[in-house]
XYZ file of C-alpha atoms in Angstrom:
76
model
C 0.000 0.000 0.000
C 1.434 3.347 -1.003
C 1.449 6.358 1.285
C -1.134 8.016 -0.946
C -3.465 5.016 -0.675
C -2.995 5.052 3.082
C -3.927 8.744 3.199
C -7.101 8.060 1.210
C -8.009 5.180 3.537
C -7.395 7.413 6.554
C -9.493 10.236 5.088
C -12.410 7.934 4.268
C -12.289 6.388 7.734
C -12.220 9.832 9.319
C -15.254 10.880 7.273
C -17.132 7.825 8.557
C -16.082 8.576 12.164
C -15.909 12.368 12.596
C -15.908 12.328 16.412
C -12.716 10.310 16.787
C -9.234 11.708 17.286
C -6.433 10.916 14.860
C -5.028 7.997 16.853
C -8.435 6.342 17.057
C -8.923 6.786 13.311
C -5.471 5.288 12.687
C -6.424 2.296 14.854
C -9.579 1.784 12.780
C -7.520 1.951 9.584
C -5.167 -0.729 10.906
C -8.108 -2.954 11.816
C -9.661 -2.475 8.375
C -6.549 -3.265 6.336
C -6.184 -6.714 7.877
C -3.429 -8.727 9.509
C -1.003 -8.803 6.575
C -0.923 -5.030 6.193
C -0.843 -4.617 9.974
C 2.320 -6.691 10.073
C 3.791 -4.718 7.160
C 3.042 -1.390 8.883
C 4.486 -2.612 12.177
C 7.625 -3.768 10.414
C 8.057 -0.359 8.799
C 7.750 1.330 12.189
C 10.290 -0.994 13.778
C 12.711 -0.404 10.905
C 12.220 3.343 11.274
C 12.919 3.113 15.025
C 15.798 0.675 14.426
C 14.288 -1.908 16.799
C 13.998 -5.648 16.515
C 10.772 -6.132 18.482
C 7.579 -4.403 19.393
C 3.873 -4.930 19.788
C 2.339 -5.290 16.333
C -0.883 -3.290 16.641
C 0.548 -0.152 18.333
C 3.509 -0.153 15.946
C 1.141 -0.352 12.960
C -0.962 2.519 14.329
C 2.226 4.538 14.811
C 3.136 3.967 11.158
C -0.254 5.207 9.958
C 0.020 8.319 12.127
C 3.577 9.005 10.984
C 2.568 8.792 7.312
C -0.494 11.001 7.819
C 1.378 13.633 9.790
C 4.362 13.610 7.429
C 2.281 14.042 4.291
C 0.031 16.569 5.988
C 3.010 18.896 6.357
C 3.501 21.817 8.699
C 0.493 23.747 9.937
C 0.146 27.449 9.190
C-alpha cells in the first residue's frame, strides 16, 4: 500500500467517524486493512525506530500516524 493510498483510507475512515481523534482513526484503519498489512506497517515502524521487536498493533498505528502527519506537512 502506497502512502497516498494510506492517506485516502485514513481520510475515508475519518469521514465515517468524525468524532474520533487521529489515533483512534489510525487504529480503525489498521483494523480495516487486515493482519497482513498490519504486520507490514508494524515492520516499517520498527525499521524506522531501528528496533527488533515491538507490539504489532501499536507499531502499525504509529506507522499510519507518521505517514499522515508527514504528508500533511507543517500547519500554518
